[in-house]
């Protein structure tokens, strides 16, 4: 198991037990915020261990007075971004947007209710960041409760299947001059956040039959960062980013 898997699992195991479906909206919202926060902290810690010293967020005192998530200037206005790596020389180099859907809609009994709203939020984030930093590498990590793979019926596909088709248009921005609303990479992840049995299964959007390792996701993102900044960085064997030789 790779280091990022251990970091994420250890962080998720420390979370409180998931609220019941009958819990208040405030309880569910707070739980979802805790999930997003611990995922972002784990990803940023892994990035720092790979050589991206300025990656945020971080715990209090790790990066000066505050290691909080960055509020980046964007082409359409400022935006808080879940995970960032930015330097004085280049500005924003890498950003990871983390979104989650953790609870079934009580009326429909599936996880799809907020899928389109979340997609809209993520695409707007991509537009404003790419407009300001067209060479930055943006990744979308969309976590769905693992039940989203099994909530299909005779009349509708599962939420996971629908998410693949509805996000596919917005991944694969390989050219810095490409569409601003596209992410360089977009992933769907099934999350089992029970502290006693944490599980994470990742798929590249549009490829529902291929499981991707979290370590490979980060290797791919950092390779793209190095490709777009060849005078400054290169990817070393093992997945660390170092200054170009």
PDB file of C-alpha atoms in Angstrom:
ATOM      1  CA  UNK A   1       0.000   0.000   0.000  1.00  0.00           C
ATOM      2  CA  UNK A   2       1.342   3.438  -0.947  1.00  0.00           C
ATOM      3  CA  UNK A   3       1.989   6.235   1.543  1.00  0.00           C
ATOM      4  CA  UNK A   4      -0.969   8.315   0.339  1.00  0.00           C
ATOM      5  CA  UNK A   5      -3.303   5.377   1.013  1.00  0.00           C
ATOM      6  CA  UNK A   6      -2.021   5.143   4.566  1.00  0.00           C
ATOM      7  CA  UNK A   7      -2.315   8.898   5.121  1.00  0.00           C
ATOM      8  CA  UNK A   8      -5.894   9.001   3.923  1.00  0.00           C
ATOM      9  CA  UNK A   9      -6.998   5.926   5.785  1.00  0.00           C
ATOM     10  CA  UNK A  10      -5.439   7.064   9.035  1.00  0.00           C
ATOM     11  CA  UNK A  11      -7.071  10.494   8.726  1.00  0.00           C
ATOM     12  CA  UNK A  12     -10.490   9.049   7.913  1.00  0.00           C
ATOM     13  CA  UNK A  13     -10.299   6.609  10.816  1.00  0.00           C
ATOM     14  CA  UNK A  14     -10.103   9.577  13.187  1.00  0.00           C
ATOM     15  CA  UNK A  15     -13.403  11.024  12.004  1.00  0.00           C
ATOM     16  CA  UNK A  16     -16.584  10.559  14.001  1.00  0.00           C
ATOM     17  CA  UNK A  17     -19.056   7.898  12.954  1.00  0.00           C
ATOM     18  CA  UNK A  18     -21.147   8.963   9.979  1.00  0.00           C
ATOM     19  CA  UNK A  19     -24.456  10.557  11.017  1.00  0.00           C
ATOM     20  CA  UNK A  20     -27.603   8.543  10.428  1.00  0.00           C
ATOM     21  CA  UNK A  21     -29.811   9.369   7.424  1.00  0.00           C
ATOM     22  CA  UNK A  22     -32.266  10.901   9.878  1.00  0.00           C
ATOM     23  CA  UNK A  23     -29.668  13.365  11.218  1.00  0.00           C
ATOM     24  CA  UNK A  24     -30.157  17.087  10.708  1.00  0.00           C
ATOM     25  CA  UNK A  25     -28.824  18.862   7.630  1.00  0.00           C
ATOM     26  CA  UNK A  26     -26.422  20.749   9.879  1.00  0.00           C
ATOM     27  CA  UNK A  27     -24.944  17.471  11.192  1.00  0.00           C
ATOM     28  CA  UNK A  28     -24.595  16.070   7.681  1.00  0.00           C
ATOM     29  CA  UNK A  29     -23.007  19.292   6.422  1.00  0.00           C
ATOM     30  CA  UNK A  30     -20.499  19.322   9.275  1.00  0.00           C
ATOM     31  CA  UNK A  31     -19.579  15.687   8.635  1.00  0.00           C
ATOM     32  CA  UNK A  32     -19.086  16.342   4.909  1.00  0.00           C
ATOM     33  CA  UNK A  33     -16.854  19.320   5.712  1.00  0.00           C
ATOM     34  CA  UNK A  34     -14.753  17.113   8.007  1.00  0.00           C
ATOM     35  CA  UNK A  35     -14.393  14.512   5.249  1.00  0.00           C
ATOM     36  CA  UNK A  36     -13.258  17.132   2.727  1.00  0.00           C
ATOM     37  CA  UNK A  37     -10.865  18.708   5.211  1.00  0.00           C
ATOM     38  CA  UNK A  38      -9.111  15.479   6.152  1.00  0.00           C
ATOM     39  CA  UNK A  39      -8.793  14.449   2.491  1.00  0.00           C
ATOM     40  CA  UNK A  40      -7.277  17.827   1.591  1.00  0.00           C
ATOM     41  CA  UNK A  41      -4.833  17.725   4.521  1.00  0.00           C
ATOM     42  CA  UNK A  42      -3.710  14.204   3.602  1.00  0.00           C
ATOM     43  CA  UNK A  43      -3.190  15.076  -0.074  1.00  0.00           C
ATOM     44  CA  UNK A  44      -1.216  18.207   0.775  1.00  0.00           C
ATOM     45  CA  UNK A  45       0.958  16.302   3.258  1.00  0.00           C
ATOM     46  CA  UNK A  46       1.743  13.736   0.570  1.00  0.00           C
ATOM     47  CA  UNK A  47       2.641  16.516  -1.871  1.00  0.00           C
ATOM     48  CA  UNK A  48       5.019  18.110   0.636  1.00  0.00           C
ATOM     49  CA  UNK A  49       6.673  14.718   1.177  1.00  0.00           C
ATOM     50  CA  UNK A  50       7.152  14.573  -2.598  1.00  0.00           C
ATOM     51  CA  UNK A  51       9.049  17.875  -2.605  1.00  0.00           C
ATOM     52  CA  UNK A  52       6.269  20.446  -2.999  1.00  0.00           C
ATOM     53  CA  UNK A  53       7.163  22.277   0.206  1.00  0.00           C
ATOM     54  CA  UNK A  54       4.605  25.068  -0.188  1.00  0.00           C
ATOM     55  CA  UNK A  55       1.625  22.736  -0.705  1.00  0.00           C
ATOM     56  CA  UNK A  56      -1.432  23.665   1.348  1.00  0.00           C
ATOM     57  CA  UNK A  57      -3.416  23.092   3.517  1.00  0.00           C
ATOM     58  CA  UNK A  58      -1.266  22.098   6.468  1.00  0.00           C
ATOM     59  CA  UNK A  59      -1.700  21.790  10.187  1.00  0.00           C
ATOM     60  CA  UNK A  60      -1.306  24.847  12.389  1.00  0.00           C
ATOM     61  CA  UNK A  61       2.344  25.943  12.548  1.00  0.00           C
ATOM     62  CA  UNK A  62       3.629  23.700   9.742  1.00  0.00           C
ATOM     63  CA  UNK A  63       3.803  26.527   7.183  1.00  0.00           C
ATOM     64  CA  UNK A  64       4.180  29.648   9.301  1.00  0.00           C
ATOM     65  CA  UNK A  65       1.320  31.077  11.313  1.00  0.00           C
ATOM     66  CA  UNK A  66      -1.421  29.504   9.211  1.00  0.00           C
ATOM     67  CA  UNK A  67      -1.462  26.487   6.962  1.00  0.00           C
ATOM     68  CA  UNK A  68      -5.027  27.047   5.865  1.00  0.00           C
ATOM     69  CA  UNK A  69      -6.268  26.476   2.354  1.00  0.00           C
ATOM     70  CA  UNK A  70      -5.277  29.218  -0.080  1.00  0.00           C
ATOM     71  CA  UNK A  71      -7.603  31.858  -1.451  1.00  0.00           C
ATOM     72  CA  UNK A  72      -6.283  32.203  -4.985  1.00  0.00           C
ATOM     73  CA  UNK A  73      -6.814  35.134  -7.324  1.00  0.00           C
ATOM     74  CA  UNK A  74      -8.804  33.970 -10.325  1.00  0.00           C
ATOM     75  CA  UNK A  75      -9.905  35.359 -13.642  1.00  0.00           C
ATOM     76  CA  UNK A  76     -13.481  35.740 -12.392  1.00  0.00           C
ATOM     77  CA  UNK A  77     -12.635  36.560  -8.802  1.00  0.00           C
ATOM     78  CA  UNK A  78     -10.855  35.075  -5.825  1.00  0.00           C
ATOM     79  CA  UNK A  79     -11.517  31.446  -4.918  1.00  0.00           C
ATOM     80  CA  UNK A  80     -10.610  29.231  -1.991  1.00  0.00           C
ATOM     81  CA  UNK A  81      -9.034  26.045  -3.305  1.00  0.00           C
ATOM     82  CA  UNK A  82      -8.912  22.785  -1.346  1.00  0.00           C
ATOM     83  CA  UNK A  83      -5.314  21.797  -2.184  1.00  0.00           C
ATOM     84  CA  UNK A  84      -2.765  24.059  -3.856  1.00  0.00           C
ATOM     85  CA  UNK A  85       0.873  24.308  -4.700  1.00  0.00           C
ATOM     86  CA  UNK A  86       1.955  27.819  -5.654  1.00  0.00           C
ATOM     87  CA  UNK A  87       5.372  29.482  -5.759  1.00  0.00           C
ATOM     88  CA  UNK A  88       6.596  33.081  -5.986  1.00  0.00           C
ATOM     89  CA  UNK A  89       8.171  32.405  -9.378  1.00  0.00           C
ATOM     90  CA  UNK A  90       5.243  30.710 -11.083  1.00  0.00           C
ATOM     91  CA  UNK A  91       2.067  31.389  -9.160  1.00  0.00           C
ATOM     92  CA  UNK A  92      -0.378  28.490  -9.098  1.00  0.00           C
ATOM     93  CA  UNK A  93       1.204  25.290 -10.399  1.00  0.00           C
ATOM     94  CA  UNK A  94      -1.136  22.602  -9.099  1.00  0.00           C
ATOM     95  CA  UNK A  95      -4.629  22.673  -7.619  1.00  0.00           C
ATOM     96  CA  UNK A  96      -6.883  19.840  -6.494  1.00  0.00           C
ATOM     97  CA  UNK A  97     -10.583  20.410  -5.987  1.00  0.00           C
ATOM     98  CA  UNK A  98     -12.238  17.995  -3.547  1.00  0.00           C
ATOM     99  CA  UNK A  99     -16.002  17.481  -3.569  1.00  0.00           C
ATOM    100  CA  UNK A 100     -18.048  14.847  -1.762  1.00  0.00           C
ATOM    101  CA  UNK A 101     -21.558  13.423  -1.693  1.00  0.00           C
ATOM    102  CA  UNK A 102     -21.929  11.373   1.456  1.00  0.00           C
ATOM    103  CA  UNK A 103     -25.663  10.976   1.994  1.00  0.00           C
ATOM    104  CA  UNK A 104     -28.620   9.597   0.072  1.00  0.00           C
ATOM    105  CA  UNK A 105     -31.445  11.906  -0.774  1.00  0.00           C
ATOM    106  CA  UNK A 106     -34.248  10.859   1.540  1.00  0.00           C
ATOM    107  CA  UNK A 107     -36.890  11.279  -1.164  1.00  0.00           C
ATOM    108  CA  UNK A 108     -35.255   9.434  -4.078  1.00  0.00           C
ATOM    109  CA  UNK A 109     -33.120   7.022  -2.075  1.00  0.00           C
ATOM    110  CA  UNK A 110     -30.057   7.642  -4.233  1.00  0.00           C
ATOM    111  CA  UNK A 111     -26.946   9.825  -4.138  1.00  0.00           C
ATOM    112  CA  UNK A 112     -27.534  11.840  -7.272  1.00  0.00           C
ATOM    113  CA  UNK A 113     -29.476  14.845  -6.002  1.00  0.00           C
ATOM    114  CA  UNK A 114     -26.531  17.269  -5.782  1.00  0.00           C
ATOM    115  CA  UNK A 115     -24.399  15.832  -8.577  1.00  0.00           C
ATOM    116  CA  UNK A 116     -25.128  18.584 -11.084  1.00  0.00           C
ATOM    117  CA  UNK A 117     -24.746  21.378  -8.527  1.00  0.00           C
ATOM    118  CA  UNK A 118     -21.367  20.038  -7.440  1.00  0.00           C
ATOM    119  CA  UNK A 119     -20.315  19.740 -11.074  1.00  0.00           C
ATOM    120  CA  UNK A 120     -21.254  23.366 -11.641  1.00  0.00           C
ATOM    121  CA  UNK A 121     -19.188  24.480  -8.643  1.00  0.00           C
ATOM    122  CA  UNK A 122     -16.152  22.563  -9.871  1.00  0.00           C
ATOM    123  CA  UNK A 123     -16.388  23.830 -13.449  1.00  0.00           C
ATOM    124  CA  UNK A 124     -16.630  27.434 -12.273  1.00  0.00           C
ATOM    125  CA  UNK A 125     -13.549  26.850 -10.148  1.00  0.00           C
ATOM    126  CA  UNK A 126     -11.690  25.498 -13.175  1.00  0.00           C
ATOM    127  CA  UNK A 127     -12.700  28.470 -15.301  1.00  0.00           C
ATOM    128  CA  UNK A 128     -11.583  31.133 -12.861  1.00  0.00           C
ATOM    129  CA  UNK A 129      -8.264  29.405 -12.083  1.00  0.00           C
ATOM    130  CA  UNK A 130      -7.391  28.526 -15.684  1.00  0.00           C
ATOM    131  CA  UNK A 131      -8.224  32.035 -16.869  1.00  0.00           C
ATOM    132  CA  UNK A 132      -5.682  33.448 -14.435  1.00  0.00           C
ATOM    133  CA  UNK A 133      -3.186  30.567 -14.591  1.00  0.00           C
ATOM    134  CA  UNK A 134      -3.614  28.740 -17.916  1.00  0.00           C
ATOM    135  CA  UNK A 135      -0.527  26.576 -17.337  1.00  0.00           C
ATOM    136  CA  UNK A 136      -1.644  25.358 -13.925  1.00  0.00           C
ATOM    137  CA  UNK A 137      -2.599  21.693 -13.577  1.00  0.00           C
ATOM    138  CA  UNK A 138      -6.070  21.226 -12.087  1.00  0.00           C
ATOM    139  CA  UNK A 139      -7.464  17.949 -10.812  1.00  0.00           C
ATOM    140  CA  UNK A 140     -10.995  17.222  -9.687  1.00  0.00           C
ATOM    141  CA  UNK A 141     -11.476  14.513  -7.065  1.00  0.00           C
ATOM    142  CA  UNK A 142     -15.178  13.777  -6.664  1.00  0.00           C
ATOM    143  CA  UNK A 143     -15.840  11.410  -3.750  1.00  0.00           C
ATOM    144  CA  UNK A 144     -19.133   9.517  -3.639  1.00  0.00           C
ATOM    145  CA  UNK A 145     -20.289   7.274  -0.847  1.00  0.00           C
ATOM    146  CA  UNK A 146     -19.597   3.703  -1.949  1.00  0.00           C
ATOM    147  CA  UNK A 147     -23.349   3.107  -2.024  1.00  0.00           C
ATOM    148  CA  UNK A 148     -23.469   5.303  -5.159  1.00  0.00           C
ATOM    149  CA  UNK A 149     -22.269   2.309  -7.167  1.00  0.00           C
ATOM    150  CA  UNK A 150     -25.296   0.266  -6.151  1.00  0.00           C
ATOM    151  CA  UNK A 151     -28.211   2.705  -6.074  1.00  0.00           C
ATOM    152  CA  UNK A 152     -29.398   1.994  -9.610  1.00  0.00           C
ATOM    153  CA  UNK A 153     -32.870   0.616 -10.306  1.00  0.00           C
ATOM    154  CA  UNK A 154     -34.660  -0.916 -13.291  1.00  0.00           C
ATOM    155  CA  UNK A 155     -35.432   2.644 -14.424  1.00  0.00           C
ATOM    156  CA  UNK A 156     -32.141   4.446 -13.801  1.00  0.00           C
ATOM    157  CA  UNK A 157     -28.420   3.782 -13.769  1.00  0.00           C
ATOM    158  CA  UNK A 158     -26.434   4.046 -10.579  1.00  0.00           C
ATOM    159  CA  UNK A 159     -25.181   7.464  -9.514  1.00  0.00           C
ATOM    160  CA  UNK A 160     -21.616   6.339 -10.227  1.00  0.00           C
ATOM    161  CA  UNK A 161     -22.491   5.401 -13.814  1.00  0.00           C
ATOM    162  CA  UNK A 162     -24.354   8.670 -14.328  1.00  0.00           C
ATOM    163  CA  UNK A 163     -21.464  10.650 -12.863  1.00  0.00           C
ATOM    164  CA  UNK A 164     -19.025   9.118 -15.340  1.00  0.00           C
ATOM    165  CA  UNK A 165     -21.144  10.157 -18.295  1.00  0.00           C
ATOM    166  CA  UNK A 166     -21.977  13.614 -16.969  1.00  0.00           C
ATOM    167  CA  UNK A 167     -18.386  14.546 -16.117  1.00  0.00           C
ATOM    168  CA  UNK A 168     -16.626  12.981 -19.089  1.00  0.00           C
ATOM    169  CA  UNK A 169     -16.759  16.169 -21.135  1.00  0.00           C
ATOM    170  CA  UNK A 170     -14.722  17.968 -18.506  1.00  0.00           C
ATOM    171  CA  UNK A 171     -11.534  15.923 -18.208  1.00  0.00           C
ATOM    172  CA  UNK A 172      -8.402  15.641 -20.328  1.00  0.00           C
ATOM    173  CA  UNK A 173      -7.218  19.241 -20.762  1.00  0.00           C
ATOM    174  CA  UNK A 174      -3.771  18.441 -22.110  1.00  0.00           C
ATOM    175  CA  UNK A 175      -3.098  21.789 -23.807  1.00  0.00           C
ATOM    176  CA  UNK A 176      -2.697  24.996 -21.722  1.00  0.00           C
ATOM    177  CA  UNK A 177      -4.736  26.708 -24.436  1.00  0.00           C
ATOM    178  CA  UNK A 178      -7.593  24.249 -24.000  1.00  0.00           C
ATOM    179  CA  UNK A 179     -11.083  24.833 -22.647  1.00  0.00           C
ATOM    180  CA  UNK A 180     -10.972  26.634 -19.322  1.00  0.00           C
ATOM    181  CA  UNK A 181     -13.782  24.625 -17.749  1.00  0.00           C
ATOM    182  CA  UNK A 182     -11.967  21.346 -18.340  1.00  0.00           C
ATOM    183  CA  UNK A 183      -9.818  19.799 -15.650  1.00  0.00           C
ATOM    184  CA  UNK A 184      -6.500  18.350 -16.630  1.00  0.00           C
ATOM    185  CA  UNK A 185      -7.604  15.212 -14.805  1.00  0.00           C
ATOM    186  CA  UNK A 186     -10.948  14.324 -13.246  1.00  0.00           C
ATOM    187  CA  UNK A 187     -11.519  11.306 -10.985  1.00  0.00           C
ATOM    188  CA  UNK A 188     -14.463   9.648  -9.291  1.00  0.00           C
ATOM    189  CA  UNK A 189     -13.750   7.930  -5.995  1.00  0.00           C
ATOM    190  CA  UNK A 190     -16.005   5.605  -4.023  1.00  0.00           C
ATOM    191  CA  UNK A 191     -15.550   6.206  -0.326  1.00  0.00           C
ATOM    192  CA  UNK A 192     -16.383   3.902   2.536  1.00  0.00           C
ATOM    193  CA  UNK A 193     -15.725   6.161   5.516  1.00  0.00           C
ATOM    194  CA  UNK A 194     -16.722   3.847   8.345  1.00  0.00           C
ATOM    195  CA  UNK A 195     -13.822   4.395  10.807  1.00  0.00           C
ATOM    196  CA  UNK A 196     -13.627   0.645  11.395  1.00  0.00           C
ATOM    197  CA  UNK A 197     -13.415  -0.198   7.687  1.00  0.00           C
ATOM    198  CA  UNK A 198     -12.191   2.658   5.478  1.00  0.00           C
ATOM    199  CA  UNK A 199     -12.118   1.998   1.733  1.00  0.00           C
ATOM    200  CA  UNK A 200     -11.318   4.169  -1.294  1.00  0.00           C
ATOM    201  CA  UNK A 201     -11.655   3.070  -4.929  1.00  0.00           C
ATOM    202  CA  UNK A 202     -10.698   5.533  -7.669  1.00  0.00           C
ATOM    203  CA  UNK A 203     -11.609   5.697 -11.370  1.00  0.00           C
ATOM    204  CA  UNK A 204     -10.619   8.153 -14.069  1.00  0.00           C
ATOM    205  CA  UNK A 205     -13.807   9.823 -15.247  1.00  0.00           C
ATOM    206  CA  UNK A 206     -15.093   8.035 -18.331  1.00  0.00           C
ATOM    207  CA  UNK A 207     -13.292   4.790 -17.519  1.00  0.00           C
ATOM    208  CA  UNK A 208     -15.616   2.985 -15.087  1.00  0.00           C
ATOM    209  CA  UNK A 209     -13.974  -0.414 -15.568  1.00  0.00           C
ATOM    210  CA  UNK A 210     -10.432   0.619 -14.626  1.00  0.00           C
ATOM    211  CA  UNK A 211      -9.431   1.159 -11.005  1.00  0.00           C
ATOM    212  CA  UNK A 212      -6.626   3.688 -10.556  1.00  0.00           C
ATOM    213  CA  UNK A 213      -4.225   3.761  -7.604  1.00  0.00           C
ATOM    214  CA  UNK A 214      -4.077   7.040  -5.677  1.00  0.00           C
ATOM    215  CA  UNK A 215      -0.301   6.957  -5.995  1.00  0.00           C
ATOM    216  CA  UNK A 216      -0.598   6.755  -9.782  1.00  0.00           C
ATOM    217  CA  UNK A 217      -3.018   9.691  -9.803  1.00  0.00           C
ATOM    218  CA  UNK A 218      -0.468  11.887  -8.027  1.00  0.00           C
ATOM    219  CA  UNK A 219       2.402  10.598 -10.190  1.00  0.00           C
ATOM    220  CA  UNK A 220       0.438  11.554 -13.288  1.00  0.00           C
ATOM    221  CA  UNK A 221      -0.396  15.039 -11.987  1.00  0.00           C
ATOM    222  CA  UNK A 222       3.211  15.776 -11.031  1.00  0.00           C
ATOM    223  CA  UNK A 223       4.460  14.480 -14.383  1.00  0.00           C
ATOM    224  CA  UNK A 224       2.155  16.970 -16.072  1.00  0.00           C
ATOM    225  CA  UNK A 225       3.393  19.768 -13.804  1.00  0.00           C
ATOM    226  CA  UNK A 226       6.984  18.930 -14.784  1.00  0.00           C
ATOM    227  CA  UNK A 227       6.040  18.774 -18.469  1.00  0.00           C
ATOM    228  CA  UNK A 228       4.549  22.271 -18.314  1.00  0.00           C
ATOM    229  CA  UNK A 229       7.470  23.717 -16.332  1.00  0.00           C
ATOM    230  CA  UNK A 230      10.552  22.014 -17.811  1.00  0.00           C
ATOM    231  CA  UNK A 231      12.972  24.825 -16.885  1.00  0.00           C
ATOM    232  CA  UNK A 232      12.102  24.495 -13.203  1.00  0.00           C
ATOM    233  CA  UNK A 233      11.107  20.922 -12.344  1.00  0.00           C
ATOM    234  CA  UNK A 234      11.541  17.284 -13.182  1.00  0.00           C
ATOM    235  CA  UNK A 235       9.854  14.178 -11.840  1.00  0.00           C
ATOM    236  CA  UNK A 236      12.195  11.738 -10.160  1.00  0.00           C
ATOM    237  CA  UNK A 237      11.749   7.972  -9.943  1.00  0.00           C
ATOM    238  CA  UNK A 238       9.505   7.355  -6.963  1.00  0.00           C
ATOM    239  CA  UNK A 239       7.291  10.327  -7.749  1.00  0.00           C
ATOM    240  CA  UNK A 240       9.139  13.268  -6.142  1.00  0.00           C
ATOM    241  CA  UNK A 241       9.373  16.601  -7.911  1.00  0.00           C
ATOM    242  CA  UNK A 242      12.812  18.245  -7.863  1.00  0.00           C
ATOM    243  CA  UNK A 243      14.503  21.226  -9.493  1.00  0.00           C
ATOM    244  CA  UNK A 244      15.422  20.657 -13.118  1.00  0.00           C
ATOM    245  CA  UNK A 245      18.993  19.475 -13.563  1.00  0.00           C
TER     246      UNK A 245
END
